[in-house]
């Protein structure tokens, strides 16, 4: 049975209704002590004030979302994104985040050079690793579902994330943000997770709806779809992961249209019953 002490809410799940402070207060009132912080909400509220509020409420930051997008950035834009990710590592350190979430980015407009896009992501990563070391932060590589490869993430499986980490000399500053929504379909999932032993820094939960209408923004509530969350959680825990189980639902069709308290309360209830 899911333990509330391991449960976290990602602020994105609240949709546009709640800002940084309101989501913290509301989640805290439900007994939740972990939060996935959305960068734009934190910066809108103010980094220092946000860090203070997290401390005052005793909330831990399960993950800090998100930066990177190096793969589709060419020339000077890649430099800008690298600099921006370094700033994000500073921010992550200020709020004590378990990891700063890295999304690879897709292909540049008009490009068919998938290998080149992947190389740019790796090159950018090699440039931010020293700053992760200096700030004591870990960079969490988050593979996304392959349907997002063109525009969002050329990193699509857990095995590929491990390949990248190996290509970057197994830098201890690199970890994996494992999201069931992105990875549940992978026939090699159990073996890839075994290979990722000791490398997971965050765990994102939601469900894949059979009739999904959008692979990015139509995520389902735990228990409403076809992901075997209990088995996958067992494999995740077998890697030695002991962090938060974080509910992250992007849902234009359903949850973002409702009172965000409902997603939090239902999520916690389902988590306790299903995970
Ligand atoms: Zn995620």
mmCIF file of C-alpha atoms and ligand atoms in Angstrom:
data_model
loop_
_atom_site.group_PDB
_atom_site.id
_atom_site.type_symbol
_atom_site.label_atom_id
_atom_site.label_comp_id
_atom_site.label_asym_id
_atom_site.label_seq_id
_atom_site.Cartn_x
_atom_site.Cartn_y
_atom_site.Cartn_z
ATOM 1 C CA UNK A 1 0.000 0.000 0.000
ATOM 2 C CA UNK A 2 1.275 3.449 -0.959
ATOM 3 C CA UNK A 3 2.616 5.427 1.996
ATOM 4 C CA UNK A 4 1.630 9.118 2.130
ATOM 5 C CA UNK A 5 5.137 9.956 3.365
ATOM 6 C CA UNK A 6 6.507 8.897 -0.022
ATOM 7 C CA UNK A 7 3.814 10.670 -2.038
ATOM 8 C CA UNK A 8 4.461 13.946 -3.846
ATOM 9 C CA UNK A 9 2.418 16.191 -6.097
ATOM 10 C CA UNK A 10 3.929 17.862 -9.130
ATOM 11 C CA UNK A 11 2.644 21.434 -9.354
ATOM 12 C CA UNK A 12 1.824 21.011 -13.048
ATOM 13 C CA UNK A 13 -1.021 18.700 -11.992
ATOM 14 C CA UNK A 14 -2.864 21.743 -10.604
ATOM 15 C CA UNK A 15 -3.101 23.209 -14.111
ATOM 16 C CA UNK A 16 -3.337 26.971 -14.420
ATOM 17 C CA UNK A 17 -5.456 27.484 -11.280
ATOM 18 C CA UNK A 18 -2.922 27.453 -8.468
ATOM 19 C CA UNK A 19 0.315 29.385 -8.290
ATOM 20 C CA UNK A 20 3.409 28.312 -6.379
ATOM 21 C CA UNK A 21 2.328 29.225 -2.848
ATOM 22 C CA UNK A 22 -1.280 28.105 -3.107
ATOM 23 C CA UNK A 23 -0.365 24.641 -4.352
ATOM 24 C CA UNK A 24 2.150 24.200 -1.522
ATOM 25 C CA UNK A 25 -0.374 25.236 1.099
ATOM 26 C CA UNK A 26 -3.139 23.041 -0.312
ATOM 27 C CA UNK A 27 -0.946 19.972 -0.688
ATOM 28 C CA UNK A 28 0.449 20.479 2.783
ATOM 29 C CA UNK A 29 -3.089 20.576 4.185
ATOM 30 C CA UNK A 30 -3.700 17.107 2.681
ATOM 31 C CA UNK A 31 -0.694 15.727 4.573
ATOM 32 C CA UNK A 32 1.521 15.704 1.494
ATOM 33 C CA UNK A 33 5.173 16.559 2.150
ATOM 34 C CA UNK A 34 6.773 16.254 -1.280
ATOM 35 C CA UNK A 35 6.325 18.517 -4.264
ATOM 36 C CA UNK A 36 7.546 18.589 -7.836
ATOM 37 C CA UNK A 37 8.302 22.248 -8.449
ATOM 38 C CA UNK A 38 7.434 23.895 -11.769
ATOM 39 C CA UNK A 39 10.113 26.436 -12.594
ATOM 40 C CA UNK A 40 7.912 29.228 -13.971
ATOM 41 C CA UNK A 41 5.694 29.105 -10.875
ATOM 42 C CA UNK A 42 8.687 29.290 -8.546
ATOM 43 C CA UNK A 43 10.321 32.191 -10.404
ATOM 44 C CA UNK A 44 7.031 34.076 -10.593
ATOM 45 C CA UNK A 45 6.760 33.798 -6.816
ATOM 46 C CA UNK A 46 10.452 34.541 -6.280
ATOM 47 C CA UNK A 47 13.318 32.122 -5.711
ATOM 48 C CA UNK A 48 14.256 33.219 -2.207
ATOM 49 C CA UNK A 49 10.679 33.547 -0.989
ATOM 50 C CA UNK A 50 9.874 30.167 -2.537
ATOM 51 C CA UNK A 51 12.840 28.463 -0.886
ATOM 52 C CA UNK A 52 11.755 29.965 2.449
ATOM 53 C CA UNK A 53 8.154 28.814 2.052
ATOM 54 C CA UNK A 54 9.276 25.267 1.227
ATOM 55 C CA UNK A 55 11.467 25.238 4.332
ATOM 56 C CA UNK A 56 8.776 26.732 6.577
ATOM 57 C CA UNK A 57 6.236 24.135 5.480
ATOM 58 C CA UNK A 58 8.678 21.263 5.696
ATOM 59 C CA UNK A 59 8.111 20.386 2.032
ATOM 60 C CA UNK A 60 10.783 18.432 0.126
ATOM 61 C CA UNK A 61 11.358 19.048 -3.575
ATOM 62 C CA UNK A 62 10.952 15.710 -5.359
ATOM 63 C CA UNK A 63 12.030 17.178 -8.700
ATOM 64 C CA UNK A 64 12.562 20.594 -10.279
ATOM 65 C CA UNK A 65 10.953 20.772 -13.738
ATOM 66 C CA UNK A 66 12.328 21.356 -16.324
ATOM 67 C CA UNK A 67 15.166 22.595 -18.510
ATOM 68 C CA UNK A 68 17.486 21.515 -21.294
ATOM 69 C CA UNK A 69 15.971 21.200 -24.780
ATOM 70 C CA UNK A 70 19.477 21.178 -26.219
ATOM 71 C CA UNK A 71 18.809 18.836 -29.159
ATOM 72 C CA UNK A 72 16.837 21.299 -31.271
ATOM 73 C CA UNK A 73 18.970 24.326 -30.361
ATOM 74 C CA UNK A 74 21.675 25.186 -32.853
ATOM 75 C CA UNK A 75 24.499 27.730 -32.691
ATOM 76 C CA UNK A 76 24.039 30.544 -30.191
ATOM 77 C CA UNK A 77 20.717 29.175 -28.996
ATOM 78 C CA UNK A 78 22.480 26.097 -27.677
ATOM 79 C CA UNK A 79 24.820 28.372 -25.686
ATOM 80 C CA UNK A 80 21.800 30.220 -24.273
ATOM 81 C CA UNK A 81 20.093 27.019 -23.230
ATOM 82 C CA UNK A 82 23.277 25.681 -21.658
ATOM 83 C CA UNK A 83 23.602 28.918 -19.653
ATOM 84 C CA UNK A 84 19.944 28.740 -18.692
ATOM 85 C CA UNK A 85 20.345 25.161 -17.471
ATOM 86 C CA UNK A 86 23.307 26.244 -15.337
ATOM 87 C CA UNK A 87 21.046 28.869 -13.736
ATOM 88 C CA UNK A 88 18.497 26.153 -13.155
ATOM 89 C CA UNK A 89 21.075 24.089 -11.303
ATOM 90 C CA UNK A 90 21.673 27.099 -9.015
ATOM 91 C CA UNK A 91 17.927 27.408 -8.438
ATOM 92 C CA UNK A 92 17.613 23.670 -7.789
ATOM 93 C CA UNK A 93 20.354 23.921 -5.173
ATOM 94 C CA UNK A 94 18.583 26.890 -3.527
ATOM 95 C CA UNK A 95 15.388 24.865 -3.049
ATOM 96 C CA UNK A 96 17.164 21.593 -2.185
ATOM 97 C CA UNK A 97 15.731 19.731 -5.188
ATOM 98 C CA UNK A 98 16.430 15.996 -5.476
ATOM 99 C CA UNK A 99 17.221 16.634 -9.138
ATOM 100 C CA UNK A 100 16.870 19.149 -11.947
ATOM 101 C CA UNK A 101 14.824 17.551 -14.694
ATOM 102 C CA UNK A 102 16.460 17.539 -18.124
ATOM 103 C CA UNK A 103 14.420 17.147 -21.314
ATOM 104 C CA UNK A 104 16.518 16.482 -24.404
ATOM 105 C CA UNK A 105 14.558 18.482 -26.993
ATOM 106 C CA UNK A 106 13.458 17.322 -30.443
ATOM 107 C CA UNK A 107 14.692 17.934 -33.975
ATOM 108 C CA UNK A 108 15.320 21.442 -35.299
ATOM 109 C CA UNK A 109 12.654 22.706 -37.691
ATOM 110 C CA UNK A 110 13.014 21.051 -41.093
ATOM 111 C CA UNK A 111 15.788 18.706 -39.950
ATOM 112 C CA UNK A 112 15.932 14.946 -40.530
ATOM 113 C CA UNK A 113 19.215 14.546 -38.642
ATOM 114 C CA UNK A 114 18.161 12.543 -35.596
ATOM 115 C CA UNK A 115 21.719 11.443 -34.791
ATOM 116 C CA UNK A 116 22.898 15.075 -34.922
ATOM 117 C CA UNK A 117 20.135 16.126 -32.517
ATOM 118 C CA UNK A 118 21.156 13.400 -30.078
ATOM 119 C CA UNK A 119 24.805 14.467 -30.337
ATOM 120 C CA UNK A 120 23.847 18.063 -29.488
ATOM 121 C CA UNK A 121 21.986 16.883 -26.401
ATOM 122 C CA UNK A 122 25.080 14.969 -25.287
ATOM 123 C CA UNK A 123 27.377 17.893 -26.052
ATOM 124 C CA UNK A 124 25.167 20.253 -24.022
ATOM 125 C CA UNK A 125 25.077 17.787 -21.146
ATOM 126 C CA UNK A 126 28.856 17.512 -21.119
ATOM 127 C CA UNK A 127 28.958 21.301 -20.773
ATOM 128 C CA UNK A 128 26.613 21.489 -17.751
ATOM 129 C CA UNK A 129 28.016 18.539 -15.777
ATOM 130 C CA UNK A 130 30.858 20.614 -14.210
ATOM 131 C CA UNK A 131 28.317 23.112 -12.873
ATOM 132 C CA UNK A 132 26.204 20.293 -11.445
ATOM 133 C CA UNK A 133 29.329 19.153 -9.634
ATOM 134 C CA UNK A 134 30.016 22.688 -8.321
ATOM 135 C CA UNK A 135 26.448 23.119 -7.060
ATOM 136 C CA UNK A 136 26.114 19.583 -5.690
ATOM 137 C CA UNK A 137 23.092 18.961 -7.935
ATOM 138 C CA UNK A 138 22.112 15.935 -9.946
ATOM 139 C CA UNK A 139 20.810 16.265 -13.500
ATOM 140 C CA UNK A 140 17.813 13.998 -14.039
ATOM 141 C CA UNK A 141 17.554 12.776 -17.628
ATOM 142 C CA UNK A 142 13.875 12.191 -18.307
ATOM 143 C CA UNK A 143 13.061 10.018 -21.322
ATOM 144 C CA UNK A 144 9.707 10.949 -22.859
ATOM 145 C CA UNK A 145 7.294 8.847 -24.908
ATOM 146 C CA UNK A 146 8.596 8.236 -28.464
ATOM 147 C CA UNK A 147 5.585 10.056 -29.939
ATOM 148 C CA UNK A 148 7.281 13.258 -28.731
ATOM 149 C CA UNK A 149 10.612 12.526 -30.432
ATOM 150 C CA UNK A 150 10.189 15.106 -33.219
ATOM 151 C CA UNK A 151 9.384 18.093 -31.045
ATOM 152 C CA UNK A 152 10.221 17.394 -27.417
ATOM 153 C CA UNK A 153 12.608 14.583 -26.643
ATOM 154 C CA UNK A 154 15.005 12.540 -28.732
ATOM 155 C CA UNK A 155 15.595 10.590 -25.522
ATOM 156 C CA UNK A 156 12.827 7.975 -25.388
ATOM 157 C CA UNK A 157 13.770 4.958 -23.286
ATOM 158 C CA UNK A 158 15.414 4.107 -19.984
ATOM 159 C CA UNK A 159 18.010 1.990 -21.815
ATOM 160 C CA UNK A 160 18.909 4.947 -24.041
ATOM 161 C CA UNK A 161 19.285 7.154 -20.951
ATOM 162 C CA UNK A 162 21.743 4.603 -19.543
ATOM 163 C CA UNK A 163 23.612 4.588 -22.881
ATOM 164 C CA UNK A 164 23.937 8.373 -22.670
ATOM 165 C CA UNK A 165 25.173 8.215 -19.089
ATOM 166 C CA UNK A 166 27.802 5.686 -20.156
ATOM 167 C CA UNK A 167 28.827 7.890 -23.083
ATOM 168 C CA UNK A 168 29.266 10.728 -20.573
ATOM 169 C CA UNK A 169 31.761 8.595 -18.604
ATOM 170 C CA UNK A 170 29.196 7.543 -15.992
ATOM 171 C CA UNK A 171 29.368 11.011 -14.436
ATOM 172 C CA UNK A 172 27.956 10.762 -10.894
ATOM 173 C CA UNK A 173 26.083 14.046 -11.500
ATOM 174 C CA UNK A 174 23.778 12.262 -13.966
ATOM 175 C CA UNK A 175 20.639 10.401 -12.983
ATOM 176 C CA UNK A 176 17.330 9.321 -14.491
ATOM 177 C CA UNK A 177 13.892 10.784 -13.866
ATOM 178 C CA UNK A 178 11.701 7.783 -14.466
ATOM 179 C CA UNK A 179 8.155 8.502 -15.637
ATOM 180 C CA UNK A 180 5.755 5.570 -16.043
ATOM 181 C CA UNK A 181 3.732 7.413 -18.662
ATOM 182 C CA UNK A 182 6.727 7.712 -20.959
ATOM 183 C CA UNK A 183 8.111 4.229 -20.470
ATOM 184 C CA UNK A 184 5.404 1.683 -19.558
ATOM 185 C CA UNK A 185 5.138 0.264 -23.115
ATOM 186 C CA UNK A 186 8.859 -0.643 -23.362
ATOM 187 C CA UNK A 187 9.348 -4.446 -23.792
ATOM 188 C CA UNK A 188 12.811 -4.073 -22.188
ATOM 189 C CA UNK A 189 11.609 -2.029 -19.254
ATOM 190 C CA UNK A 190 12.326 -4.444 -16.429
ATOM 191 C CA UNK A 191 15.832 -5.192 -17.744
ATOM 192 C CA UNK A 192 16.558 -1.506 -18.387
ATOM 193 C CA UNK A 193 15.507 -0.608 -14.860
ATOM 194 C CA UNK A 194 17.765 -3.334 -13.496
ATOM 195 C CA UNK A 195 20.591 -1.751 -15.497
ATOM 196 C CA UNK A 196 19.702 1.678 -14.029
ATOM 197 C CA UNK A 197 20.499 0.414 -10.532
ATOM 198 C CA UNK A 198 21.290 3.344 -8.225
ATOM 199 C CA UNK A 199 20.667 5.929 -10.974
ATOM 200 C CA UNK A 200 17.052 6.987 -10.371
ATOM 201 C CA UNK A 201 16.529 10.420 -8.809
ATOM 202 C CA UNK A 202 12.776 10.875 -9.318
ATOM 203 C CA UNK A 203 9.707 8.797 -10.103
ATOM 204 C CA UNK A 204 6.712 10.292 -11.925
ATOM 205 C CA UNK A 205 3.273 8.683 -11.844
ATOM 206 C CA UNK A 206 0.147 8.995 -13.966
ATOM 207 C CA UNK A 207 -1.735 6.620 -16.265
ATOM 208 C CA UNK A 208 -2.082 6.037 -20.007
ATOM 209 C CA UNK A 209 -5.700 6.271 -21.117
ATOM 210 C CA UNK A 210 -6.730 3.713 -23.731
ATOM 211 C CA UNK A 211 -8.512 6.417 -25.716
ATOM 212 C CA UNK A 212 -5.842 9.066 -25.215
ATOM 213 C CA UNK A 213 -6.283 12.079 -27.473
ATOM 214 C CA UNK A 214 -2.870 13.636 -26.980
ATOM 215 C CA UNK A 215 0.318 11.849 -25.904
ATOM 216 C CA UNK A 216 1.492 14.912 -23.986
ATOM 217 C CA UNK A 217 -1.506 16.703 -22.510
ATOM 218 C CA UNK A 218 -4.064 13.953 -21.987
ATOM 219 C CA UNK A 219 -2.564 11.984 -19.130
ATOM 220 C CA UNK A 220 -4.836 9.942 -16.913
ATOM 221 C CA UNK A 221 -5.286 9.567 -13.170
ATOM 222 C CA UNK A 222 -3.649 6.540 -11.529
ATOM 223 C CA UNK A 223 -5.950 3.576 -12.016
ATOM 224 C CA UNK A 224 -7.857 5.040 -14.983
ATOM 225 C CA UNK A 225 -5.589 3.588 -17.672
ATOM 226 C CA UNK A 226 -3.536 0.561 -18.653
ATOM 227 C CA UNK A 227 -0.245 0.956 -16.764
ATOM 228 C CA UNK A 228 0.663 -1.743 -14.240
ATOM 229 C CA UNK A 229 1.899 0.804 -11.708
ATOM 230 C CA UNK A 230 2.321 -1.709 -8.921
ATOM 231 C CA UNK A 231 4.737 -3.968 -10.831
ATOM 232 C CA UNK A 232 6.688 -1.039 -12.249
ATOM 233 C CA UNK A 233 6.980 0.520 -8.787
ATOM 234 C CA UNK A 234 8.443 -2.757 -7.546
ATOM 235 C CA UNK A 235 11.111 -2.632 -10.279
ATOM 236 C CA UNK A 236 11.791 1.022 -9.465
ATOM 237 C CA UNK A 237 12.294 0.245 -5.791
ATOM 238 C CA UNK A 238 14.584 -2.657 -6.700
ATOM 239 C CA UNK A 239 17.022 -0.100 -8.169
ATOM 240 C CA UNK A 240 17.492 1.243 -4.634
ATOM 241 C CA UNK A 241 15.292 4.275 -5.273
ATOM 242 C CA UNK A 242 13.934 5.666 -1.999
ATOM 243 C CA UNK A 243 12.625 9.073 -3.087
ATOM 244 C CA UNK A 244 9.130 10.362 -3.681
ATOM 245 C CA UNK A 245 6.405 8.837 -5.834
ATOM 246 C CA UNK A 246 5.284 11.972 -7.609
ATOM 247 C CA UNK A 247 1.934 12.402 -9.325
ATOM 248 C CA UNK A 248 2.362 14.372 -12.530
ATOM 249 C CA UNK A 249 -0.782 14.709 -14.629
ATOM 250 C CA UNK A 250 -0.953 16.994 -17.640
ATOM 251 C CA UNK A 251 -4.625 16.892 -18.554
ATOM 252 C CA UNK A 252 -6.241 19.576 -20.697
ATOM 253 C CA UNK A 253 -9.330 17.462 -21.218
ATOM 254 C CA UNK A 254 -10.102 16.605 -17.628
ATOM 255 C CA UNK A 255 -8.080 17.413 -14.509
ATOM 256 C CA UNK A 256 -6.957 20.905 -15.480
ATOM 257 C CA UNK A 257 -10.613 21.868 -15.876
ATOM 258 C CA UNK A 258 -11.509 20.833 -12.337
ATOM 259 C CA UNK A 259 -10.721 22.109 -8.879
ATOM 260 C CA UNK A 260 -7.064 21.026 -8.399
ATOM 261 C CA UNK A 261 -7.957 19.756 -4.912
ATOM 262 C CA UNK A 262 -9.797 16.896 -6.620
ATOM 263 C CA UNK A 263 -6.722 15.686 -8.502
ATOM 264 C CA UNK A 264 -4.663 15.791 -5.304
ATOM 265 C CA UNK A 265 -7.235 14.028 -3.131
ATOM 266 C CA UNK A 266 -8.103 11.403 -5.780
ATOM 267 C CA UNK A 267 -4.413 10.915 -6.558
ATOM 268 C CA UNK A 268 -3.547 10.269 -2.942
ATOM 269 C CA UNK A 269 -6.463 7.886 -2.499
ATOM 270 C CA UNK A 270 -5.557 5.920 -5.647
ATOM 271 C CA UNK A 271 -1.898 5.906 -4.660
ATOM 272 C CA UNK A 272 -2.706 4.411 -1.289
ATOM 273 C CA UNK A 273 -4.893 1.755 -2.906
ATOM 274 C CA UNK A 274 -2.926 0.863 -6.038
ATOM 275 C CA UNK A 275 0.794 1.395 -5.565
HETATM 276 ZN ZN1 LIG B 1 7.562 13.338 -15.844
#
